[in-house]
């Protein structure tokens, strides 16, 4: 009949979803170390636990070698000595064994070791489970509670339920103030393994955070009827989003705004009042660049492929609106379209005798997907700095 030790290991292994053989191997190793005292400290000792009865059997192992090649007689024996040990048929290269008397402390050592192994394996299993869980959430939104805010806001620690997450200073929104106990939504940017367990890095400043919020709040985006074609963001202040309809009869901007602005207001509130400009994406480059400069009206647009520059003209009264505070509107339009933006007042072009190139009419029709994948709705690679005309 199995003793209590075997039954305990079997029950723990089943309850905690652990490999029983792993526990037995660790206990056998610990018992072998316990035997290495006094005269046996340099011996090669093996311990085997009977899986049926739980009894341990210890034995000392020797390698049979030619008498002239023996360097350590604690672990090596000659064929002649092997015969005196009862292994008359042992050849060079074989192992011979010598049984050892039972260790009076074996039961206590085995129980302690089994407990340590089970606890360690449980910790490892829990860490692996958390890692697998959050690896699958990379690129998604999660809700967390602020546990603590380090001095100087170098980083904020969030409680995500099963684990903690780090919100580094570089991923925070400058205008936001975090307090202990506050519940916020964050974007899971990265999950990696560390010595202390899985580390989760989250963000509030990533453009993908805005994209995920739109997918949650706007059913048409979640279903793919309306698609986000690009995002340019100045975290905490302003975001430009280019959208397009994939189904006739659906206005992409109206769907995002919602009745009396209810949908877009929920997103703005989640972002702490960050301003959001919705722009209609257009397959015609000139029209798209003109739309990107919204809310300013564009009276002339000319693209120069060689320098990847868009030369735009706006009414004199809207020049400051087109450029934006500290060049913000022009900068975001440049990021959204992937082009350098050169903005001039309409009167300057007329005075210089240059031609005006009115932007084409906006495409108000849906553009369904036909035999191709939808473009990725991620932030575009920022171009070089905006043109000198915006430097002021």
Short mmCIF file of C-alpha atoms in Angstrom, two decimals:
data_model
loop_
_atom_site.label_atom_id
_atom_site.label_comp_id
_atom_site.label_asym_id
_atom_site.label_seq_id
_atom_site.Cartn_x
_atom_site.Cartn_y
_atom_site.Cartn_z
CA UNK A 1 0.00 0.00 0.00
CA UNK A 2 1.29 3.42 -0.85
CA UNK A 3 2.52 5.52 2.04
CA UNK A 4 1.45 9.09 2.81
CA UNK A 5 4.41 10.59 0.96
CA UNK A 6 3.46 9.01 -2.39
CA UNK A 7 -0.21 9.88 -1.93
CA UNK A 8 0.64 13.51 -1.10
CA UNK A 9 2.80 13.92 -4.21
CA UNK A 10 0.12 12.34 -6.40
CA UNK A 11 -2.60 14.63 -5.03
CA UNK A 12 -0.50 17.79 -5.31
CA UNK A 13 0.56 16.94 -8.85
CA UNK A 14 -3.06 16.42 -9.88
CA UNK A 15 -4.43 19.53 -8.13
CA UNK A 16 -1.68 21.90 -9.27
CA UNK A 17 -1.28 20.40 -12.75
CA UNK A 18 2.36 19.48 -12.14
CA UNK A 19 4.46 16.62 -13.50
CA UNK A 20 4.90 14.09 -10.66
CA UNK A 21 8.16 12.81 -12.16
CA UNK A 22 9.65 16.30 -11.91
CA UNK A 23 8.85 16.38 -8.19
CA UNK A 24 10.29 12.91 -7.65
CA UNK A 25 13.50 13.81 -9.54
CA UNK A 26 14.04 16.91 -7.37
CA UNK A 27 13.45 14.93 -4.15
CA UNK A 28 15.87 12.21 -5.27
CA UNK A 29 18.51 14.81 -6.01
CA UNK A 30 18.03 16.41 -2.58
CA UNK A 31 18.30 13.04 -0.83
CA UNK A 32 21.50 12.24 -2.73
CA UNK A 33 22.99 15.51 -1.50
CA UNK A 34 21.96 14.65 2.07
CA UNK A 35 23.97 11.43 1.91
CA UNK A 36 27.16 13.32 0.94
CA UNK A 37 28.55 13.91 4.40
CA UNK A 38 31.73 12.89 6.18
CA UNK A 39 33.28 9.96 4.29
CA UNK A 40 30.82 10.23 1.37
CA UNK A 41 31.25 13.91 0.49
CA UNK A 42 33.14 13.09 -2.74
CA UNK A 43 31.15 9.97 -3.64
CA UNK A 44 28.87 9.56 -6.64
CA UNK A 45 25.53 8.73 -5.04
CA UNK A 46 22.21 7.84 -6.63
CA UNK A 47 18.86 7.73 -4.86
CA UNK A 48 15.74 6.12 -6.27
CA UNK A 49 12.30 6.44 -4.72
CA UNK A 50 9.94 3.53 -5.19
CA UNK A 51 6.89 5.00 -6.91
CA UNK A 52 4.66 2.37 -5.31
CA UNK A 53 5.81 2.38 -1.69
CA UNK A 54 7.65 5.69 -1.38
CA UNK A 55 10.74 4.01 0.05
CA UNK A 56 14.12 5.41 -0.98
CA UNK A 57 17.08 3.27 -2.01
CA UNK A 58 20.53 4.87 -1.98
CA UNK A 59 23.62 3.44 -3.61
CA UNK A 60 27.12 4.52 -4.38
CA UNK A 61 28.28 4.32 -8.01
CA UNK A 62 31.78 3.53 -9.28
CA UNK A 63 33.15 3.56 -12.81
CA UNK A 64 35.30 0.53 -13.68
CA UNK A 65 38.64 1.62 -15.18
CA UNK A 66 42.06 0.17 -15.81
CA UNK A 67 44.18 0.28 -12.68
CA UNK A 68 46.77 2.56 -14.33
CA UNK A 69 44.09 5.11 -15.41
CA UNK A 70 42.41 5.58 -12.05
CA UNK A 71 42.65 9.19 -10.81
CA UNK A 72 40.02 9.27 -8.06
CA UNK A 73 39.35 6.11 -6.11
CA UNK A 74 36.24 7.69 -4.60
CA UNK A 75 34.37 7.25 -7.88
CA UNK A 76 36.60 4.86 -9.87
CA UNK A 77 37.58 1.21 -9.26
CA UNK A 78 39.73 -1.38 -10.95
CA UNK A 79 38.28 -4.66 -12.29
CA UNK A 80 39.94 -6.54 -9.41
CA UNK A 81 38.24 -4.35 -6.79
CA UNK A 82 34.95 -4.65 -8.64
CA UNK A 83 35.14 -8.42 -8.20
CA UNK A 84 35.49 -8.02 -4.43
CA UNK A 85 32.35 -5.87 -4.52
CA UNK A 86 30.39 -8.72 -6.09
CA UNK A 87 30.61 -7.60 -9.74
CA UNK A 88 32.82 -10.32 -11.16
CA UNK A 89 31.54 -9.77 -14.72
CA UNK A 90 32.13 -5.99 -14.73
CA UNK A 91 34.23 -4.77 -17.67
CA UNK A 92 36.10 -1.53 -18.16
CA UNK A 93 33.57 1.27 -18.74
CA UNK A 94 30.80 -0.39 -16.71
CA UNK A 95 29.34 0.92 -13.47
CA UNK A 96 29.22 -1.04 -10.26
CA UNK A 97 27.07 -0.13 -7.28
CA UNK A 98 27.38 -0.36 -3.53
CA UNK A 99 24.21 -0.15 -1.41
CA UNK A 100 24.19 2.43 1.39
CA UNK A 101 22.39 2.17 4.72
CA UNK A 102 19.17 4.22 5.07
CA UNK A 103 19.51 7.86 6.07
CA UNK A 104 17.58 8.47 9.31
CA UNK A 105 16.72 12.01 8.14
CA UNK A 106 15.51 10.93 4.69
CA UNK A 107 11.79 11.33 5.47
CA UNK A 108 12.11 14.88 6.75
CA UNK A 109 14.42 15.91 3.88
CA UNK A 110 12.11 14.37 1.29
CA UNK A 111 9.05 16.16 2.68
CA UNK A 112 10.80 19.55 2.82
CA UNK A 113 12.21 19.18 -0.67
CA UNK A 114 8.89 18.09 -2.12
CA UNK A 115 7.23 21.14 -0.59
CA UNK A 116 9.89 23.49 -2.00
CA UNK A 117 9.70 21.90 -5.45
CA UNK A 118 5.91 22.13 -5.56
CA UNK A 119 5.93 25.80 -4.50
CA UNK A 120 8.65 26.65 -7.01
CA UNK A 121 6.85 24.86 -9.82
CA UNK A 122 3.62 26.62 -8.91
CA UNK A 123 5.33 30.00 -9.09
CA UNK A 124 6.87 29.12 -12.44
CA UNK A 125 3.55 27.83 -13.76
CA UNK A 126 1.77 30.99 -12.60
CA UNK A 127 4.38 33.20 -14.25
CA UNK A 128 4.16 31.22 -17.47
CA UNK A 129 0.37 31.43 -17.41
CA UNK A 130 0.47 35.20 -16.92
CA UNK A 131 3.04 35.56 -19.70
CA UNK A 132 0.96 33.50 -22.14
CA UNK A 133 -2.18 35.40 -21.17
CA UNK A 134 -0.73 38.88 -21.73
CA UNK A 135 1.35 37.93 -24.77
CA UNK A 136 -1.97 37.30 -26.48
CA UNK A 137 -3.10 40.77 -25.42
CA UNK A 138 -0.23 42.67 -27.04
CA UNK A 139 -1.76 45.40 -29.18
CA UNK A 140 -5.01 45.37 -27.20
CA UNK A 141 -6.68 47.63 -24.65
CA UNK A 142 -6.83 46.65 -20.99
CA UNK A 143 -8.09 48.42 -17.88
CA UNK A 144 -5.87 48.87 -14.85
CA UNK A 145 -5.84 50.55 -11.46
CA UNK A 146 -2.99 52.87 -10.46
CA UNK A 147 -1.03 51.28 -7.59
CA UNK A 148 1.69 53.89 -7.19
CA UNK A 149 3.25 56.82 -8.99
CA UNK A 150 7.02 57.16 -8.69
CA UNK A 151 8.51 60.53 -7.86
CA UNK A 152 8.78 62.73 -10.90
CA UNK A 153 6.37 60.43 -12.77
CA UNK A 154 9.29 58.39 -14.06
CA UNK A 155 6.87 55.50 -14.24
CA UNK A 156 3.41 54.52 -13.02
CA UNK A 157 2.67 51.01 -11.73
CA UNK A 158 -0.76 49.60 -12.64
CA UNK A 159 -2.65 46.61 -11.27
CA UNK A 160 -4.07 44.57 -14.17
CA UNK A 161 -5.56 41.87 -11.95
CA UNK A 162 -3.22 38.90 -12.39
CA UNK A 163 -0.08 40.96 -12.69
CA UNK A 164 1.31 44.48 -12.56
CA UNK A 165 2.17 46.67 -15.53
CA UNK A 166 4.60 49.54 -16.02
CA UNK A 167 3.58 52.81 -17.66
CA UNK A 168 6.94 54.47 -18.44
CA UNK A 169 7.31 58.23 -18.54
CA UNK A 170 7.84 58.12 -22.32
CA UNK A 171 4.44 56.44 -22.76
CA UNK A 172 2.51 58.84 -20.54
CA UNK A 173 0.43 61.80 -21.69
CA UNK A 174 2.10 64.96 -20.42
CA UNK A 175 -1.17 66.70 -19.65
CA UNK A 176 -2.54 63.84 -17.54
CA UNK A 177 -2.20 63.51 -13.78
CA UNK A 178 -2.35 60.01 -12.29
CA UNK A 179 -3.49 59.28 -8.76
CA UNK A 180 -3.50 56.09 -6.69
CA UNK A 181 -6.75 54.15 -7.14
CA UNK A 182 -7.55 55.77 -10.48
CA UNK A 183 -8.80 53.35 -13.15
CA UNK A 184 -7.54 53.96 -16.68
CA UNK A 185 -7.44 52.22 -20.03
CA UNK A 186 -4.02 51.47 -21.48
CA UNK A 187 -2.58 49.92 -24.62
CA UNK A 188 -0.45 46.79 -24.10
CA UNK A 189 2.73 47.67 -25.95
CA UNK A 190 5.12 44.89 -24.96
CA UNK A 191 5.28 41.73 -22.83
CA UNK A 192 8.61 40.07 -22.05
CA UNK A 193 10.11 37.62 -19.56
CA UNK A 194 12.39 38.85 -16.78
CA UNK A 195 14.01 37.32 -13.71
CA UNK A 196 11.13 38.52 -11.53
CA UNK A 197 8.50 37.14 -13.88
CA UNK A 198 6.63 38.52 -16.89
CA UNK A 199 6.90 42.28 -17.39
CA UNK A 200 4.05 44.15 -19.09
CA UNK A 201 4.74 47.57 -20.62
CA UNK A 202 1.68 49.67 -21.39
CA UNK A 203 1.12 53.02 -23.07
CA UNK A 204 -1.26 55.96 -23.05
CA UNK A 205 0.57 57.89 -25.76
CA UNK A 206 0.66 55.27 -28.54
CA UNK A 207 -1.49 56.12 -31.60
CA UNK A 208 -2.83 52.57 -31.53
CA UNK A 209 -4.62 53.44 -28.26
CA UNK A 210 -6.87 55.83 -30.20
CA UNK A 211 -7.46 53.21 -32.89
CA UNK A 212 -8.55 50.61 -30.32
CA UNK A 213 -10.88 53.14 -28.67
CA UNK A 214 -12.52 53.86 -32.02
CA UNK A 215 -12.98 50.13 -32.63
CA UNK A 216 -14.72 49.80 -29.25
CA UNK A 217 -16.94 52.89 -29.51
CA UNK A 218 -17.78 52.83 -33.24
CA UNK A 219 -19.63 49.63 -34.28
CA UNK A 220 -19.09 50.39 -37.97
CA UNK A 221 -15.31 50.31 -37.47
CA UNK A 222 -15.53 47.09 -35.47
CA UNK A 223 -17.48 45.47 -38.34
CA UNK A 224 -15.16 46.84 -41.03
CA UNK A 225 -17.82 49.03 -42.65
CA UNK A 226 -15.72 52.10 -41.81
CA UNK A 227 -11.95 51.77 -41.91
CA UNK A 228 -9.19 53.82 -40.29
CA UNK A 229 -6.56 54.54 -42.95
CA UNK A 230 -4.06 56.52 -40.88
CA UNK A 231 -3.44 58.16 -37.52
CA UNK A 232 -1.22 61.10 -36.58
CA UNK A 233 -1.13 62.00 -32.90
CA UNK A 234 0.30 64.58 -30.55
CA UNK A 235 -0.58 62.78 -27.28
CA UNK A 236 -2.78 64.77 -24.94
CA UNK A 237 -3.37 67.60 -27.37
CA UNK A 238 -4.55 66.64 -30.83
CA UNK A 239 -5.07 63.66 -33.14
CA UNK A 240 -5.90 63.46 -36.83
CA UNK A 241 -7.58 60.30 -38.12
CA UNK A 242 -8.26 59.47 -41.76
CA UNK A 243 -11.33 57.28 -42.29
CA UNK A 244 -13.12 55.81 -45.27
CA UNK A 245 -16.41 54.02 -45.89
CA UNK A 246 -16.42 50.52 -47.36
CA UNK A 247 -20.19 50.39 -47.79
CA UNK A 248 -22.43 52.63 -49.88
CA UNK A 249 -24.78 54.81 -47.87
CA UNK A 250 -22.47 55.03 -44.83
CA UNK A 251 -20.86 58.38 -44.04
CA UNK A 252 -17.54 57.52 -42.30
CA UNK A 253 -17.24 60.84 -40.45
CA UNK A 254 -20.90 60.87 -39.40
CA UNK A 255 -20.61 57.30 -38.12
CA UNK A 256 -17.60 58.25 -35.99
CA UNK A 257 -19.18 61.41 -34.62
CA UNK A 258 -22.48 59.77 -33.72
CA UNK A 259 -25.78 61.35 -32.78
CA UNK A 260 -25.05 64.82 -31.37
CA UNK A 261 -21.39 63.84 -31.11
CA UNK A 262 -22.03 61.17 -28.46
CA UNK A 263 -19.60 58.60 -29.86
CA UNK A 264 -16.66 60.88 -30.42
CA UNK A 265 -17.26 62.58 -27.07
CA UNK A 266 -16.82 59.27 -25.22
CA UNK A 267 -13.40 58.87 -26.83
CA UNK A 268 -12.43 62.47 -26.12
CA UNK A 269 -13.37 62.00 -22.47
CA UNK A 270 -11.31 58.82 -22.25
CA UNK A 271 -8.31 60.74 -23.62
CA UNK A 272 -8.71 63.59 -21.15
CA UNK A 273 -10.10 66.14 -23.58
CA UNK A 274 -7.67 65.49 -26.44
CA UNK A 275 -8.92 67.10 -29.63
CA UNK A 276 -9.73 64.72 -32.50
CA UNK A 277 -9.93 65.79 -36.16
CA UNK A 278 -11.73 63.35 -38.46
CA UNK A 279 -10.46 63.47 -42.04
CA UNK A 280 -11.97 61.78 -45.08
CA UNK A 281 -9.35 59.62 -46.79
CA UNK A 282 -9.26 59.99 -50.57
CA UNK A 283 -7.51 57.84 -53.21
CA UNK A 284 -6.61 61.05 -55.07
CA UNK A 285 -3.46 62.37 -53.38
CA UNK A 286 -4.26 66.04 -53.94
CA UNK A 287 -7.69 65.70 -52.39
CA UNK A 288 -6.32 63.70 -49.42
CA UNK A 289 -3.64 66.28 -48.65
CA UNK A 290 -6.24 69.07 -48.82
CA UNK A 291 -8.54 67.13 -46.47
CA UNK A 292 -5.67 66.48 -44.04
CA UNK A 293 -5.23 70.24 -43.46
CA UNK A 294 -8.75 70.46 -42.03
CA UNK A 295 -10.28 72.58 -40.56
CA UNK A 296 -8.51 75.06 -42.87
CA UNK A 297 -9.82 75.46 -46.42
CA UNK A 298 -7.30 74.75 -49.20
CA UNK A 299 -7.61 76.79 -52.41
CA UNK A 300 -4.60 75.35 -54.22
CA UNK A 301 -2.62 72.11 -53.96
CA UNK A 302 0.39 71.01 -56.02
CA UNK A 303 2.42 67.86 -55.38
CA UNK A 304 6.11 67.57 -56.17
CA UNK A 305 7.08 63.90 -56.34
CA UNK A 306 10.83 64.46 -56.45
CA UNK A 307 10.90 66.15 -53.04
CA UNK A 308 7.75 64.46 -51.65
CA UNK A 309 6.36 67.93 -50.93
CA UNK A 310 2.81 69.25 -51.07
CA UNK A 311 2.56 72.99 -51.85
CA UNK A 312 -0.70 74.29 -50.43
CA UNK A 313 -2.36 77.70 -50.52
CA UNK A 314 -5.05 78.82 -48.08
CA UNK A 315 -7.06 82.05 -47.70
CA UNK A 316 -5.04 84.74 -45.96
CA UNK A 317 -7.39 84.79 -42.98
CA UNK A 318 -6.92 81.03 -42.43
CA UNK A 319 -3.13 80.91 -42.57
CA UNK A 320 -2.72 80.70 -38.81
CA UNK A 321 -5.55 78.13 -38.62
CA UNK A 322 -3.85 75.98 -41.27
CA UNK A 323 -0.49 76.08 -39.52
CA UNK A 324 -1.94 75.65 -36.05
CA UNK A 325 -0.47 76.48 -32.66
CA UNK A 326 3.30 75.95 -32.85
CA UNK A 327 2.78 74.35 -36.28
CA UNK A 328 0.72 71.52 -34.81
CA UNK A 329 -1.95 71.28 -37.52
CA UNK A 330 0.59 71.35 -40.36
CA UNK A 331 2.82 68.86 -38.56
CA UNK A 332 0.03 66.35 -37.99
CA UNK A 333 -1.14 66.72 -41.60
CA UNK A 334 2.41 65.97 -42.73
CA UNK A 335 2.56 62.86 -40.51
CA UNK A 336 -0.84 61.69 -41.71
CA UNK A 337 -0.06 61.99 -45.41
CA UNK A 338 3.64 61.14 -45.24
CA UNK A 339 4.58 64.31 -47.12
CA UNK A 340 6.33 67.57 -46.36
CA UNK A 341 3.82 70.40 -46.20
CA UNK A 342 4.51 73.90 -47.53
CA UNK A 343 1.69 76.34 -46.74
CA UNK A 344 1.39 79.82 -48.23
CA UNK A 345 -1.30 82.49 -48.17
CA UNK A 346 -3.37 82.80 -51.33
CA UNK A 347 -2.34 86.43 -51.83
CA UNK A 348 1.37 85.47 -51.93
CA UNK A 349 0.80 83.14 -54.89
CA UNK A 350 -1.30 85.74 -56.73
CA UNK A 351 1.30 88.45 -56.13
CA UNK A 352 4.04 86.16 -57.44
CA UNK A 353 2.02 85.38 -60.54
CA UNK A 354 1.94 81.66 -59.76
CA UNK A 355 -0.92 79.47 -60.91
CA UNK A 356 -3.51 78.13 -58.51
CA UNK A 357 -4.38 74.41 -58.62
CA UNK A 358 -7.77 73.96 -56.95
CA UNK A 359 -8.06 70.62 -55.16
CA UNK A 360 -10.32 68.04 -56.82
CA UNK A 361 -13.80 67.52 -55.49
CA UNK A 362 -13.89 65.28 -52.43
CA UNK A 363 -14.82 61.67 -53.08
CA UNK A 364 -18.06 61.15 -51.15
CA UNK A 365 -18.66 57.59 -52.39
CA UNK A 366 -17.71 54.42 -50.56
CA UNK A 367 -14.61 52.59 -51.72
CA UNK A 368 -15.26 48.86 -51.23
CA UNK A 369 -12.43 46.36 -51.05
CA UNK A 370 -12.00 44.58 -54.35
CA UNK A 371 -9.44 41.80 -54.49
CA UNK A 372 -6.99 43.41 -52.10
CA UNK A 373 -6.32 43.70 -48.40
CA UNK A 374 -7.19 46.80 -46.45
CA UNK A 375 -4.27 49.15 -45.77
CA UNK A 376 -2.94 48.96 -42.23
CA UNK A 377 -4.51 51.58 -39.98
CA UNK A 378 -1.33 52.53 -38.16
CA UNK A 379 0.50 55.77 -37.67
CA UNK A 380 2.52 56.65 -40.74
CA UNK A 381 6.25 57.22 -40.61
CA UNK A 382 6.77 60.91 -39.91
CA UNK A 383 8.37 62.81 -42.79
CA UNK A 384 11.14 65.30 -42.36
CA UNK A 385 10.44 68.62 -40.71
CA UNK A 386 7.76 70.83 -42.18
CA UNK A 387 8.78 73.41 -44.74
CA UNK A 388 10.49 76.65 -43.67
CA UNK A 389 7.29 78.59 -44.33
CA UNK A 390 5.90 77.08 -41.09
CA UNK A 391 9.00 77.87 -38.99
CA UNK A 392 7.51 81.12 -37.74
#
